[in-house]
Coordinates of C-alpha atoms in Angstrom, one line a residue:
M1 CA -20.8 27.3 -9.3
K2 CA -19.3 24.2 -10.7
I3 CA -19.7 20.4 -10.4
I4 CA -16.7 18.7 -8.7
G5 CA -17.7 15.3 -7.7
I6 CA -20.3 12.4 -7.8
E7 CA -21.2 9.3 -5.8
I8 CA -23.1 6.5 -7.5
L9 CA -25.0 4.5 -5.2
P10 CA -26.1 0.9 -6.3
L11 CA -29.4 0.1 -4.4
T12 CA -31.8 -2.7 -4.5
I13 CA -35.7 -2.5 -3.4
S14 CA -37.7 -5.4 -2.2
F15 CA -41.3 -4.9 -2.0
K16 CA -44.0 -6.7 -0.1
T17 CA -46.2 -6.6 -3.0
V18 CA -45.5 -7.7 -6.4
I19 CA -47.5 -6.8 -9.6
E20 CA -47.7 -9.5 -12.3
E21 CA -47.6 -7.9 -15.7
S22 CA -47.9 -9.4 -19.0
F23 CA -44.1 -9.3 -19.5
G24 CA -43.5 -10.7 -16.0
T25 CA -43.5 -10.1 -12.3
V26 CA -42.5 -6.7 -11.2
G27 CA -41.3 -5.8 -7.4
L28 CA -39.5 -9.0 -6.2
K29 CA -36.3 -7.2 -6.3
E30 CA -35.8 -4.0 -8.4
D31 CA -32.5 -2.7 -8.7
D32 CA -31.8 1.2 -8.6
V33 CA -29.3 3.9 -8.7
V34 CA -28.9 6.8 -6.6
I35 CA -26.5 9.9 -7.3
K36 CA -25.1 12.6 -5.2
L37 CA -23.8 15.2 -7.2
Y38 CA -21.3 17.6 -5.7
T39 CA -20.4 21.3 -6.3
D40 CA -17.9 23.7 -5.1
E41 CA -20.3 25.7 -3.2
G42 CA -21.2 22.8 -1.0
I43 CA -24.8 22.2 -2.4
T44 CA -25.3 18.4 -3.2
G45 CA -27.8 17.3 -5.7
L46 CA -29.6 14.1 -5.6
G47 CA -30.7 12.1 -8.5
E48 CA -32.2 8.5 -9.1
G49 CA -32.6 6.2 -11.8
S50 CA -34.7 2.8 -11.8
T51 CA -34.8 0.6 -15.0
L52 CA -37.2 -2.1 -14.2
G53 CA -34.6 -4.2 -16.1
P54 CA -33.1 -4.1 -19.4
F55 CA -36.1 -5.8 -21.1
Y56 CA -38.2 -2.7 -20.5
C57 CA -36.3 0.2 -21.6
G58 CA -32.9 -1.1 -22.5
E59 CA -31.1 -0.1 -19.4
S60 CA -29.8 -1.7 -16.1
Q61 CA -28.3 -1.0 -13.0
E62 CA -24.8 -1.8 -14.5
T63 CA -25.5 0.3 -17.7
V64 CA -26.6 3.5 -15.7
M65 CA -23.6 3.3 -13.2
G66 CA -21.3 2.7 -16.1
I67 CA -22.6 5.3 -18.4
I68 CA -22.6 8.1 -15.5
G69 CA -19.1 7.0 -14.2
H70 CA -17.3 6.4 -17.3
H71 CA -19.0 8.8 -19.8
L72 CA -21.3 11.3 -18.5
F73 CA -19.5 12.6 -15.3
P74 CA -16.0 12.8 -16.8
K75 CA -16.8 13.9 -20.2
V76 CA -20.0 16.0 -19.6
L77 CA -20.5 17.1 -16.1
D78 CA -17.1 17.6 -14.2
G79 CA -16.3 21.1 -13.8
K80 CA -19.7 22.5 -15.6
D81 CA -22.0 25.0 -14.3
P82 CA -25.1 22.7 -13.1
F83 CA -27.4 25.8 -14.4
N84 CA -26.6 25.1 -17.9
I85 CA -29.2 22.5 -18.4
D86 CA -29.6 22.8 -22.2
L87 CA -26.1 22.7 -22.7
I88 CA -25.5 19.8 -20.6
H89 CA -28.5 18.0 -22.2
R90 CA -27.0 18.6 -25.7
H91 CA -23.6 17.4 -24.7
M92 CA -24.7 14.2 -22.9
D93 CA -26.7 13.5 -26.3
K94 CA -23.4 13.7 -28.2
V95 CA -21.5 12.0 -26.0
V96 CA -24.1 8.8 -25.3
Y97 CA -27.0 7.7 -27.3
E98 CA -30.2 7.2 -25.6
N99 CA -29.6 5.7 -22.0
S100 CA -32.5 8.1 -20.9
V101 CA -32.7 6.4 -17.4
A102 CA -29.2 7.6 -16.6
K103 CA -29.4 11.0 -18.1
S104 CA -32.8 11.5 -16.1
A105 CA -31.0 10.9 -12.7
I106 CA -28.5 13.5 -13.6
D107 CA -31.3 15.8 -14.7
F108 CA -32.9 15.3 -11.5
A109 CA -29.7 16.0 -9.5
L110 CA -29.0 19.2 -11.8
H111 CA -32.3 20.6 -10.7
D112 CA -31.9 19.5 -7.2
I113 CA -28.9 21.6 -7.0
M114 CA -30.5 24.7 -8.7
G115 CA -33.4 24.8 -6.4
K116 CA -31.4 24.7 -3.4
A117 CA -29.2 27.2 -4.7
L118 CA -32.0 29.5 -5.4
N119 CA -34.0 28.4 -2.1
V120 CA -37.0 27.4 -4.4
P121 CA -38.8 23.9 -5.0
V122 CA -38.0 22.5 -8.3
Y123 CA -41.7 23.0 -9.7
R124 CA -40.8 26.9 -9.4
L125 CA -37.9 26.4 -11.9
I126 CA -40.2 24.5 -14.3
G127 CA -43.2 26.1 -14.9
G128 CA -44.9 26.8 -11.4
K129 CA -47.8 24.8 -10.0
F130 CA -51.2 24.2 -11.8
T131 CA -52.5 22.3 -8.7
D132 CA -51.5 21.6 -5.2
R133 CA -52.3 17.9 -5.0
I134 CA -52.2 15.0 -7.9
P135 CA -55.0 12.6 -7.7
L136 CA -53.7 9.2 -8.0
R137 CA -54.3 5.5 -9.8
A138 CA -53.0 2.5 -8.2
S139 CA -52.1 -0.7 -9.9
V140 CA -53.7 -4.0 -10.0
G141 CA -51.6 -6.9 -11.2
I142 CA -52.8 -9.9 -13.4
A143 CA -54.7 -12.3 -11.2
S144 CA -57.9 -14.2 -11.2
P145 CA -61.0 -11.9 -11.9
E146 CA -62.0 -12.3 -8.2
A147 CA -58.5 -11.6 -6.9
M148 CA -58.2 -8.4 -8.9
A149 CA -61.6 -7.0 -8.2
E150 CA -60.8 -7.5 -4.4
R151 CA -57.4 -5.7 -4.8
A152 CA -59.2 -2.8 -6.8
K153 CA -61.9 -2.2 -4.0
A154 CA -59.3 -1.9 -1.4
I155 CA -57.5 0.8 -3.7
V156 CA -60.8 2.7 -3.9
D157 CA -61.4 2.2 0.0
A158 CA -58.0 3.9 0.4
G159 CA -59.2 7.0 -1.6
F160 CA -57.5 6.4 -4.9
Q161 CA -59.5 8.0 -8.0
G162 CA -58.6 5.4 -10.4
I163 CA -57.3 1.6 -11.1
K164 CA -54.4 1.0 -13.4
M165 CA -55.3 -2.7 -14.3
K166 CA -52.8 -5.0 -16.0
V167 CA -53.8 -7.3 -18.6
G168 CA -52.4 -9.4 -21.5
L169 CA -51.5 -12.9 -20.6
K170 CA -54.8 -14.4 -21.8
P171 CA -56.7 -12.0 -24.0
Y172 CA -60.2 -13.4 -23.7
E173 CA -59.9 -13.7 -20.0
D174 CA -59.2 -10.2 -19.6
I175 CA -62.7 -9.5 -20.6
E176 CA -64.1 -11.2 -17.6
R177 CA -61.3 -9.3 -15.4
V178 CA -62.4 -5.8 -16.6
K179 CA -65.9 -6.7 -15.7
A180 CA -65.1 -8.0 -12.3
I181 CA -63.4 -4.9 -11.5
R182 CA -66.0 -2.7 -12.8
E183 CA -68.4 -4.4 -10.8
A184 CA -66.5 -4.1 -7.7
V185 CA -65.4 -0.3 -7.9
G186 CA -68.9 1.1 -9.3
K187 CA -69.4 3.3 -12.3
E188 CA -67.6 6.5 -10.8
T189 CA -64.1 5.0 -10.4
I190 CA -61.7 5.5 -13.4
I191 CA -60.5 2.6 -14.9
D192 CA -57.1 2.4 -17.3
I193 CA -56.2 -1.0 -18.8
D194 CA -52.5 -1.4 -19.4
V195 CA -51.7 -4.0 -21.6
N196 CA -47.9 -3.6 -21.9
G197 CA -47.9 -4.4 -25.7
A198 CA -49.0 -8.1 -25.2
Y199 CA -51.8 -8.0 -27.8
S200 CA -51.7 -8.4 -31.4
P201 CA -53.9 -5.7 -33.3
K202 CA -56.6 -8.2 -34.1
E203 CA -56.9 -9.3 -30.4
A204 CA -56.7 -5.6 -29.2
I205 CA -59.6 -4.7 -31.4
A206 CA -61.7 -7.7 -30.6
V207 CA -61.0 -7.4 -26.5
L208 CA -61.3 -3.8 -26.2
N209 CA -64.7 -3.5 -28.2
K210 CA -66.1 -6.2 -25.9
V211 CA -65.1 -4.3 -22.7
A212 CA -66.2 -1.0 -24.0
D213 CA -69.6 -1.1 -22.0
C214 CA -67.4 -1.4 -18.9
A215 CA -66.3 2.4 -19.7
P216 CA -62.5 2.2 -19.2
I217 CA -61.3 5.6 -19.5
L218 CA -58.2 5.1 -21.6
V219 CA -56.2 1.9 -22.8
E220 CA -52.3 1.9 -22.7
Q221 CA -50.0 0.4 -25.1
P222 CA -52.5 -2.5 -26.6
V223 CA -49.7 -3.5 -29.2
S224 CA -45.9 -4.1 -29.3
R225 CA -44.1 -1.1 -28.7
D226 CA -42.6 -1.5 -32.3
D227 CA -45.9 -1.9 -34.1
L228 CA -47.0 1.9 -34.7
E229 CA -49.1 0.8 -37.6
G230 CA -51.0 -1.8 -35.4
L231 CA -51.3 0.8 -32.8
A232 CA -52.9 3.4 -35.2
L233 CA -55.3 0.6 -36.5
V234 CA -56.6 -0.1 -33.1
K235 CA -56.9 3.5 -32.3
R236 CA -59.2 3.6 -35.5
S237 CA -61.1 0.5 -34.8
V238 CA -62.0 0.9 -31.0
N239 CA -64.0 3.8 -29.4
L240 CA -61.7 4.1 -26.6
P241 CA -59.0 6.3 -26.0
I242 CA -55.7 4.5 -27.1
G243 CA -52.4 5.4 -25.7
A244 CA -48.6 5.1 -26.1
C245 CA -46.2 4.2 -23.3
E246 CA -43.3 2.0 -24.4
S247 CA -43.7 3.2 -28.0
A248 CA -42.7 6.7 -26.8
L249 CA -39.6 6.9 -24.6
T250 CA -37.8 9.4 -26.5
L251 CA -38.7 12.7 -28.3
S252 CA -38.1 11.2 -31.7
Q253 CA -40.5 8.2 -30.9
I254 CA -43.2 10.7 -29.6
L255 CA -42.9 12.7 -32.9
R256 CA -43.3 9.4 -34.9
V257 CA -46.3 8.4 -33.0
I258 CA -47.9 12.0 -33.5
R259 CA -47.0 12.0 -37.5
M260 CA -48.9 8.6 -37.7
D261 CA -51.8 9.5 -35.7
A262 CA -51.4 6.4 -33.7
A263 CA -52.2 7.5 -30.2
D264 CA -54.9 9.7 -28.1
F265 CA -52.6 10.3 -25.4
F266 CA -49.1 9.2 -23.9
N267 CA -48.4 7.5 -20.7
Y268 CA -45.1 9.5 -19.9
K269 CA -42.3 8.8 -17.2
I270 CA -39.8 11.5 -16.9
S271 CA -37.5 9.0 -15.1
R272 CA -37.1 7.0 -18.1
S273 CA -37.1 9.8 -20.7
G274 CA -34.4 12.2 -19.8
G275 CA -35.7 14.0 -16.8
F276 CA -37.5 17.4 -16.4
F277 CA -35.8 19.2 -19.3
R278 CA -36.6 16.5 -21.9
G279 CA -40.1 16.0 -20.2
K280 CA -41.3 19.5 -20.7
Q281 CA -40.2 19.5 -24.3
A282 CA -42.3 16.2 -24.6
V283 CA -45.4 17.5 -23.3
Y284 CA -45.3 20.7 -25.2
M285 CA -45.1 18.6 -28.2
M286 CA -48.1 16.6 -27.0
E287 CA -49.9 19.8 -26.4
A288 CA -49.4 21.1 -29.8
A289 CA -50.6 18.0 -31.1
G290 CA -53.8 18.3 -29.3
L291 CA -53.1 15.2 -27.3
F292 CA -53.1 14.6 -23.4
A293 CA -50.9 12.7 -21.0
V294 CA -51.0 10.5 -18.0
G295 CA -48.0 9.7 -15.8
S296 CA -46.6 7.0 -13.5
E297 CA -43.4 6.5 -11.7
Q298 CA -40.9 3.9 -12.3
L299 CA -40.6 2.2 -8.8
G300 CA -37.9 4.1 -7.3
F301 CA -37.3 5.5 -3.9
G302 CA -38.7 9.0 -2.8
I303 CA -36.1 10.7 -4.8
E304 CA -37.8 9.6 -7.7
L305 CA -41.4 10.0 -6.3
A306 CA -40.5 13.7 -5.6
A307 CA -39.3 14.4 -9.0
Q308 CA -42.6 13.1 -10.5
A309 CA -44.7 15.2 -7.9
H310 CA -42.8 18.4 -9.1
F311 CA -43.1 17.4 -12.8
A312 CA -46.9 16.7 -12.4
V313 CA -48.2 19.8 -10.7
S314 CA -46.2 22.0 -13.0
T315 CA -47.8 20.1 -16.2
S316 CA -50.9 21.1 -17.5
I317 CA -51.8 18.3 -19.7
L318 CA -51.5 15.8 -16.9
K319 CA -55.0 16.8 -15.9
L320 CA -56.8 13.5 -16.3
P321 CA -58.6 12.4 -12.9
G322 CA -56.3 10.0 -11.3
G323 CA -53.8 10.8 -14.1
Y324 CA -50.9 9.9 -12.1
A325 CA -50.1 6.2 -11.0
A326 CA -48.1 5.7 -7.8
G327 CA -46.2 2.5 -7.7
I328 CA -43.8 2.5 -4.6
I329 CA -46.3 3.0 -2.1
G330 CA -48.9 0.3 -2.8
M331 CA -45.9 -2.0 -3.5
A332 CA -44.5 -1.5 -0.1
G333 CA -47.7 -2.7 1.5
T334 CA -49.5 0.4 2.1
F335 CA -51.7 3.0 0.2
H336 CA -50.3 5.8 2.5
S337 CA -46.7 7.2 2.7
T338 CA -47.0 7.5 6.4
G339 CA -46.9 3.7 6.8
F340 CA -43.9 3.7 4.4
T341 CA -41.1 3.1 6.8
G342 CA -38.4 1.7 4.3
D343 CA -37.7 4.7 2.4
I344 CA -34.0 6.2 2.0
V345 CA -35.1 9.7 2.2
D346 CA -35.9 12.0 5.4
E347 CA -39.5 12.9 4.1
T348 CA -41.2 10.6 1.6
P349 CA -43.6 12.8 -0.3
L350 CA -46.9 12.7 1.1
V351 CA -49.3 10.3 -0.4
Q352 CA -52.8 10.3 1.5
D353 CA -56.3 9.5 0.5
G354 CA -55.2 8.6 -2.9
Q355 CA -53.4 12.0 -3.7
L356 CA -49.9 13.0 -3.8
R357 CA -48.6 16.4 -2.4
V358 CA -45.6 18.2 -3.9
P359 CA -42.7 18.9 -1.5
E360 CA -42.3 22.5 -0.6
R361 CA -38.6 22.4 0.4
P362 CA -35.8 23.7 -1.7
G363 CA -34.7 21.5 -4.6
L364 CA -36.6 18.2 -4.8
G365 CA -37.5 18.7 -1.2
V366 CA -36.0 15.5 0.1
E367 CA -32.6 14.5 1.6
L368 CA -30.9 11.2 1.8
V369 CA -30.6 9.6 5.4
E370 CA -27.2 7.7 5.7
D371 CA -28.2 4.6 7.6
R372 CA -31.1 4.0 5.5
W373 CA -29.7 3.9 2.3
R374 CA -26.8 1.8 3.2
R375 CA -29.3 -0.9 3.9
Y376 CA -30.2 -1.1 0.5
I377 CA -26.7 -1.6 -1.2
T378 CA -27.0 -4.2 -3.9
P379 CA -25.0 -7.1 -3.0
G380 CA -21.8 -7.4 -4.6
K381 CA -21.8 -4.0 -5.5
E382 CA -19.9 -0.7 -4.3
V383 CA -20.4 3.0 -4.1
I384 CA -18.4 4.5 -6.7
R385 CA -16.8 7.8 -6.0
I386 CA -15.3 10.2 -8.7
G387 CA -13.9 13.7 -7.9
K388 CA -14.0 15.7 -5.0
V389 CA -16.7 14.0 -2.7
L390 CA -17.5 15.7 0.5

C-alpha cells in the first residue's frame, strides 16, 4: 500500500458557547484543518489539526496547511507505506522542526488507514482498551463567581464527574471563584483549576494555599510555560498536585519538566503533540517517572474527538476520575453529543451522562459527510488537492 494523494480542508468552527480564559476568549471562531489522505488501495485516512491560534502552540490554520502541503506531503508522505509510522515520524522531524499540530493530523490519518486496512479500531493498534468509557470533565470559563457556580452546577447535573475551571485574570478574585464552585457542586465533584500560565510564582503560591481547603484535585500550569524554575517552586510550596500543560508540548519539554521535578502530572493533548505515536512515547516517559496524566481535546470536530477517545481508552495513566476534558460538546451548546447537530462526521463519538465512548468501527470510526464539511469552509480559503485524489 502506498500514499498517493491528499486533500487539505480549511474549516472554521463557530460555537454557541465561548470560554473566557486568562489569555483571551476561546470559541468565537476556531480555525481548523482536516486532511484526507489517499492510498493506491482505495483506503482514505482522516486527520484533523486544530491550533487555538498561534499564541497557543505557535501554529495556525495557515501554517498547518502550508507545512503539510509544501513540505510533509511531497517530501515525506508521497509514495510511502502508511504502516511505516516510526520511519515517517523520524522523516517528518528531519524535514520540519516542531509544528506538531500538522504532524498530529497526519498521524491520525495514518492510523485511520491502518485500522481500516486491518478492519480494527485504532485503539487495537496502540495498546488495546483499559476501559470502555472515559469519564469527562467540562470547562467553566472565567466569569463572576455566581455565573461560574451556575455553569458548574449545570455540568454536574448533566452527569460530568469533574469541573475544569479557568482562572488567572485577577488572582485574588479567583479565591472566591473556587469557593463558589465548590459550594455549588458539593464535596464529591472533582475540581481542576486551570491557570493557563497567568500567575507569577508568588501569586500562585499565595492563591493556591488559600484555596487548598476547597480540595481542588489538581492545578494546571499555574505559571508561564517558560518558567520551569517557577513551576518547580510552586510544586514545592503548595500541597496540591501541580501540572505542566503548555510547558510540555514536546518530548524534549516533557523530559526537562521531569528532570527538574517541576510537576506532579501532565495535561497532555495528542492533537498538539504529534498524534498517537508521539503520545504513547510521552506517556511511557511520564509513567517511568512515576507521574500521571490528564487529557483534553483541542476544540476540533468529531475526527479529533474520536482520536482522543482511542488514545484515552488505551492509556493506563489517564486514570484520574474525570481525567479527560471534552471541549467541543459543551461549547456547541449541549452536554450530549446526541444534541450536537453541527459535526462534519457521520457519527460523533458518543458523549452521554458525562462519559465518552470510543468508536468501534475500523480506523478512527468516523467518516466525513460531504454536504456537512462544506458548510464550514473558511471564507477566502480553498481546498488544496495534491497528487491522486479520488
